[in-house]
Coordinates of C-alpha atoms and ligand atoms in Angstrom, one line a residue:
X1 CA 220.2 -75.7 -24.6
X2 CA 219.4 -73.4 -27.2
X3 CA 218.7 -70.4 -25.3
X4 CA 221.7 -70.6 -23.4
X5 CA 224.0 -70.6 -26.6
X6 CA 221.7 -67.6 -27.8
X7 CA 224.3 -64.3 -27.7
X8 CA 223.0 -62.1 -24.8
X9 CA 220.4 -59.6 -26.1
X10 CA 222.7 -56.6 -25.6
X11 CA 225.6 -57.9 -26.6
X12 CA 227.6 -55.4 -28.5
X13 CA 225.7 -52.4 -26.8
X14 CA 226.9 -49.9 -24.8
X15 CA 224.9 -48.3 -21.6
X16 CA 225.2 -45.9 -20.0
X17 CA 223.5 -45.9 -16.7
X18 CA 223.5 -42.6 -14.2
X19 CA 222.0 -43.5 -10.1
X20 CA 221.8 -42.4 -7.2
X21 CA 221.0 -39.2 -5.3
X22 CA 223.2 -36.3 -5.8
X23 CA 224.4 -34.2 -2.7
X24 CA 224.4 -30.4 -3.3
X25 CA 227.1 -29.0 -0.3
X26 CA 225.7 -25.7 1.9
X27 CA 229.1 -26.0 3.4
X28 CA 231.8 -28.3 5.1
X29 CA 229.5 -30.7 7.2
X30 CA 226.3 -29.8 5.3
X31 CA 224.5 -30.9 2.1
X32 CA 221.2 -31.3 0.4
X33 CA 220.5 -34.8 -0.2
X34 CA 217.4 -37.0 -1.3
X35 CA 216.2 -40.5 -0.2
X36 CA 217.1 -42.3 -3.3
X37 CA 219.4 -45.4 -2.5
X38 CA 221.0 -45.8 -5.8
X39 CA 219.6 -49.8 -5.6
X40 CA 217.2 -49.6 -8.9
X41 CA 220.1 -47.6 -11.1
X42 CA 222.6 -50.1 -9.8
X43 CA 220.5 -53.1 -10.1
X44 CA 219.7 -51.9 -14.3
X45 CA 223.2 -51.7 -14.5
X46 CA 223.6 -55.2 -13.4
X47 CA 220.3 -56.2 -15.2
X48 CA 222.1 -54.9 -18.7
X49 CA 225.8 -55.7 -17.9
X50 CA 223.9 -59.6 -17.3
X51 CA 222.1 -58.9 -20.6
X52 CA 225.4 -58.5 -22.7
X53 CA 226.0 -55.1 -23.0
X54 CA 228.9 -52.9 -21.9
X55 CA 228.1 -50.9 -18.7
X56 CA 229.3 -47.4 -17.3
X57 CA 227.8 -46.5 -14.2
X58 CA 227.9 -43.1 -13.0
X59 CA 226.9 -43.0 -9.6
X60 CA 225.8 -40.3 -6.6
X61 CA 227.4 -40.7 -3.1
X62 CA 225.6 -44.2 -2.1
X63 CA 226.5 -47.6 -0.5
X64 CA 226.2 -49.8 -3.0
X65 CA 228.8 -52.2 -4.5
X66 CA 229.6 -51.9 -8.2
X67 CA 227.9 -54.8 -9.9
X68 CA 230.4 -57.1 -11.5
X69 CA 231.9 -56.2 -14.8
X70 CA 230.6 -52.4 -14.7
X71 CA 232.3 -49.5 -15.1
X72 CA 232.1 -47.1 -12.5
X73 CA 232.3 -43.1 -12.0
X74 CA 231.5 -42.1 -8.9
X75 CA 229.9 -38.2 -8.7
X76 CA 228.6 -35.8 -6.0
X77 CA 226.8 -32.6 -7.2
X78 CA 224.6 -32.4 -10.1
X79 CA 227.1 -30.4 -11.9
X80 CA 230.0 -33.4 -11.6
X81 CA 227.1 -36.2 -12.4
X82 CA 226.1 -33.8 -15.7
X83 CA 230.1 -33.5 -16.4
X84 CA 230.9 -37.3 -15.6
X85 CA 227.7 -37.9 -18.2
X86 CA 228.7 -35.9 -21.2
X87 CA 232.1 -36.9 -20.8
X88 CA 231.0 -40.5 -20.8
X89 CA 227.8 -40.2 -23.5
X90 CA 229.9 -40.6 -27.0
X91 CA 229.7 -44.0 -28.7
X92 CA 226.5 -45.2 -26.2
X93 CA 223.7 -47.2 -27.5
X94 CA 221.6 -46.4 -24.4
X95 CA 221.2 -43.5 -21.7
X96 CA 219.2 -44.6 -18.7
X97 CA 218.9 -41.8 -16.0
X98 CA 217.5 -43.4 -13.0
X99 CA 219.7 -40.9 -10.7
X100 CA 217.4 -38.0 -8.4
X101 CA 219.6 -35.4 -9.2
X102 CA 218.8 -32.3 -7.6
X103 CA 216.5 -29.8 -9.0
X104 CA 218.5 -26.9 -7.1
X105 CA 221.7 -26.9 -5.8
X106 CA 222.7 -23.7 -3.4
X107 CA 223.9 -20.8 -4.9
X108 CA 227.3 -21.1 -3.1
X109 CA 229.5 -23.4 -1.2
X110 CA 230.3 -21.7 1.8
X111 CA 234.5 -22.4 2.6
X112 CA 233.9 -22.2 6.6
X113 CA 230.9 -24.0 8.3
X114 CA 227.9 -21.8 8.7
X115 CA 227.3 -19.9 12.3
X116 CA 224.1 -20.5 13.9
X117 CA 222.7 -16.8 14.1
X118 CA 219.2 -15.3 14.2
X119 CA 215.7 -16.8 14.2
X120 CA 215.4 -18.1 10.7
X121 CA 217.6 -18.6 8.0
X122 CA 217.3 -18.4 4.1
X123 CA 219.9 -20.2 1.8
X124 CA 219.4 -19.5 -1.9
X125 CA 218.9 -22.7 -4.2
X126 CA 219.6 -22.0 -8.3
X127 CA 218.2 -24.6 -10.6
X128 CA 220.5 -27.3 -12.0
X129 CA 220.8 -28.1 -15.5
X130 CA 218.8 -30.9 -16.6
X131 CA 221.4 -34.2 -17.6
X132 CA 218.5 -36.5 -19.1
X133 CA 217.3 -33.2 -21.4
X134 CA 221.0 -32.5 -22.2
X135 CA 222.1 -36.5 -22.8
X136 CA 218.8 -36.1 -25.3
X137 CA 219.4 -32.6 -27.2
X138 CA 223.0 -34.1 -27.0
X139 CA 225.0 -34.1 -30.8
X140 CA 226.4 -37.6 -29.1
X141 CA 222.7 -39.1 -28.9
X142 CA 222.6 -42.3 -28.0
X143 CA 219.8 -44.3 -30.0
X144 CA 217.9 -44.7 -26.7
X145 CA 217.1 -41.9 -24.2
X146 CA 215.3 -43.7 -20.8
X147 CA 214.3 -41.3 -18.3
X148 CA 213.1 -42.1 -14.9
X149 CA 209.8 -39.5 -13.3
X150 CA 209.5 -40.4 -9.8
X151 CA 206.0 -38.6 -8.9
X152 CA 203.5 -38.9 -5.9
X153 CA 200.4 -38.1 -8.2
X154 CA 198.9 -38.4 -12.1
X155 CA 201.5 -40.8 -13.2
X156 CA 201.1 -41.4 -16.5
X157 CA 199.9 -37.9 -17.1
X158 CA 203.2 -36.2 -15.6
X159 CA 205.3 -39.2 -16.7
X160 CA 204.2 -38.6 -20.5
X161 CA 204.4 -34.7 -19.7
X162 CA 208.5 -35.4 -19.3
X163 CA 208.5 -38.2 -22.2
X164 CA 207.3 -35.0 -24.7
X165 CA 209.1 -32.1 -23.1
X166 CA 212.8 -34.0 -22.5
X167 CA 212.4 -36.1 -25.9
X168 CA 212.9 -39.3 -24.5
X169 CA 212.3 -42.8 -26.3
X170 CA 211.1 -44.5 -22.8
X171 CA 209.8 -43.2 -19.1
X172 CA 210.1 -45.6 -16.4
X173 CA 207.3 -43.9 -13.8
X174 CA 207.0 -45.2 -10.3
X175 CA 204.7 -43.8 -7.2
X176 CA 206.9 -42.6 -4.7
X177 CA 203.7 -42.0 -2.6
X178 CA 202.9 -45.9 -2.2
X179 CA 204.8 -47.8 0.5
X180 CA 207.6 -50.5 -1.2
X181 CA 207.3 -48.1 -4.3
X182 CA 210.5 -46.6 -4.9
X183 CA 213.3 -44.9 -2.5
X184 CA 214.9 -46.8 -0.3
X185 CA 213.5 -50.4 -0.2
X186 CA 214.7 -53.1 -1.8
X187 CA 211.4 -53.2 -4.1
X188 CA 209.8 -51.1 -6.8
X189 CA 206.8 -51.3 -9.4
X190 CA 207.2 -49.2 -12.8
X191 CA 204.8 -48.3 -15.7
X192 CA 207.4 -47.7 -19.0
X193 CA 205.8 -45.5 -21.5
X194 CA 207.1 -44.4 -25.0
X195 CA 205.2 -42.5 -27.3
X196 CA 202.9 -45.2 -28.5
X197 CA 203.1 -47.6 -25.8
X198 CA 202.9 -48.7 -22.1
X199 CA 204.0 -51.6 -20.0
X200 CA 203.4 -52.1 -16.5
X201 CA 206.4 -54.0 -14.3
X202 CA 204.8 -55.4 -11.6
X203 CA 205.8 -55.0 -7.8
X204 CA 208.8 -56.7 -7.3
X205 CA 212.6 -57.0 -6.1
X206 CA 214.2 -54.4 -7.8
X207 CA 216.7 -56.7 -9.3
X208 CA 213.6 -58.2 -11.3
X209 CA 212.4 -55.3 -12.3
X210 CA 215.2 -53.8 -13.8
X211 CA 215.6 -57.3 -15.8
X212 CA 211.9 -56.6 -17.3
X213 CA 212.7 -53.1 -18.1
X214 CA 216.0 -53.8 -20.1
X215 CA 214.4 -56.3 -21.5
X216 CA 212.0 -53.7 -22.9
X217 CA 215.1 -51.7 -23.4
X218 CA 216.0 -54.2 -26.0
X219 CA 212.8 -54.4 -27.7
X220 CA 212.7 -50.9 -28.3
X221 CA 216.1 -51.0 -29.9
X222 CA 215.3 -53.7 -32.5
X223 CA 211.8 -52.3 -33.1
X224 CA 213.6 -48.7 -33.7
X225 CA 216.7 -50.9 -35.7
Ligands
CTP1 N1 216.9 -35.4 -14.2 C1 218.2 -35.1 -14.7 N2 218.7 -33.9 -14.3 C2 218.0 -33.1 -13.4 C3 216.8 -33.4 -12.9 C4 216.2 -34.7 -13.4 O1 218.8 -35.8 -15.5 N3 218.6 -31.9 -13.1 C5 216.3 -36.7 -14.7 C6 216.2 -37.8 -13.7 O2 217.4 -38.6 -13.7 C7 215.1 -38.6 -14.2 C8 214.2 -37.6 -14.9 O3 215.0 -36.5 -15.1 O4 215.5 -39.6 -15.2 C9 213.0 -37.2 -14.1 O5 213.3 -36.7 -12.8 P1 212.1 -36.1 -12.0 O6 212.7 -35.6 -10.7 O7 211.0 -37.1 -11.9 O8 211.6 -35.0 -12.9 P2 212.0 -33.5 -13.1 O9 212.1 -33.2 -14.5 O10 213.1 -33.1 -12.2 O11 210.6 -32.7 -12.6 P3 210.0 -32.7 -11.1 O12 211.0 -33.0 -10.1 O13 209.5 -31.3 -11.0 O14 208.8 -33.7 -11.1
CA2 CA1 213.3 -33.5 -10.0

């Protein structure tokens, strides 16, 4: 009985939750995309809306319903999901960027659909400005910074690499390499770092482990109070 007339653990607290892929466009009927379903950003958001706390969601082009009681932006490009974002970011407690937002986006958006012509064809990609580095260089701060590294090899080492070089409280790391790791299923496995810890999630339905990570979202933010 007691626990359940405890106040929620992130009651009070605003999140701020970004998810999804983001679609870059080459031209009318064309895009670059990723494999990332949207279904571990959406299920934090639910994981921390059930938690308490008040939830945006800003989300790439996915097929996801919005969990109950979130707030939701939806995006396309990088360049809307980093506006939508900053435009979002003032008076959060947390930032949790579990979107893949593209690295390079093409240079331009052709207005007519591209010809097939010639052999080969080269399309030029510039790099994207980085939301999560922005969100944590940001004047508007919020107290927690949670990145996601998806990465194939070295976890910890590349994971800890982006916890330094982004200046991020927490890293949520998973294996894209291993089968049910990741994009696209329903299930995932993460290793959280911070600067002087780690915790391993075990392999589960996503919708568990995003409970365990905002859970250690809400440690971190009374150990840091
Ligand atoms: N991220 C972002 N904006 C970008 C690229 C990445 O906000 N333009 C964020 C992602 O939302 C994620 C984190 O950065 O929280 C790590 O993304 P990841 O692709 O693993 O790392 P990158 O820094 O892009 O490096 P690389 O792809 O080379 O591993
Ligand atoms: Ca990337």
């Amino acid at each position: 009985l007691e626990a359940t007339l405890a106040p929620p653990r992130l009651a009070g607290r605003r999140v701020l939750v970004s998810a999804g892929p983001t679609f870059e466009d080459i031209d009318p009927v064309r895009f670059i995309g990723n494999r990332s379903s949207g279904k571990m950003g959406f299920a934090v958001a639910a994981a921390a809306r059930r938690l308490g706390a008040e939830v945006t969601l800003v989300a790439g082009p996915v097929a996801l319903d919005t969990p109950a009681g979130v707030r939701r932006v939806d995006v396309r490009r990088a360049a809307q999901m980093r506006e939508a974002v900053l435009a979002a970011l003032p008076d959060h407690d947390v930032y949790i960027g579990a979107a893949a937002v593209a690295d390079y986006a093409p240079a331009e958006t052709l207005p007519q659909k591209l010809k097939k012509a010639g052999e080969s064809l080269q399309i030029t990609l510039v790099r994207t400005a980085d939301i999560l580095a922005d969100v944590a260089a940001h004047a508007a701060r919020p107290r927690l910074v949670v990145g996601f590294a998806a990465e194939t090899q070295d976890l910890e080492a590349y994971a800890r690499d982006k916890l330094h070089r982004k200046g991020l409280d927490l890293i949520a790391a998973n294996d894209v390499s291993r089968a049910g790791h990741g994009f696209e299923g329903d299930d995932n496995a993460l290793s959280v770092f911070w600067r002087e810890g780690r915790r391993d999630i075990a392999h589960g339905p996503k919708t568990a482990v995003a409970r365990e990570l905002m859970d250690l979202v809400a440690d971190r933010l009374e150990a840091e109070a």
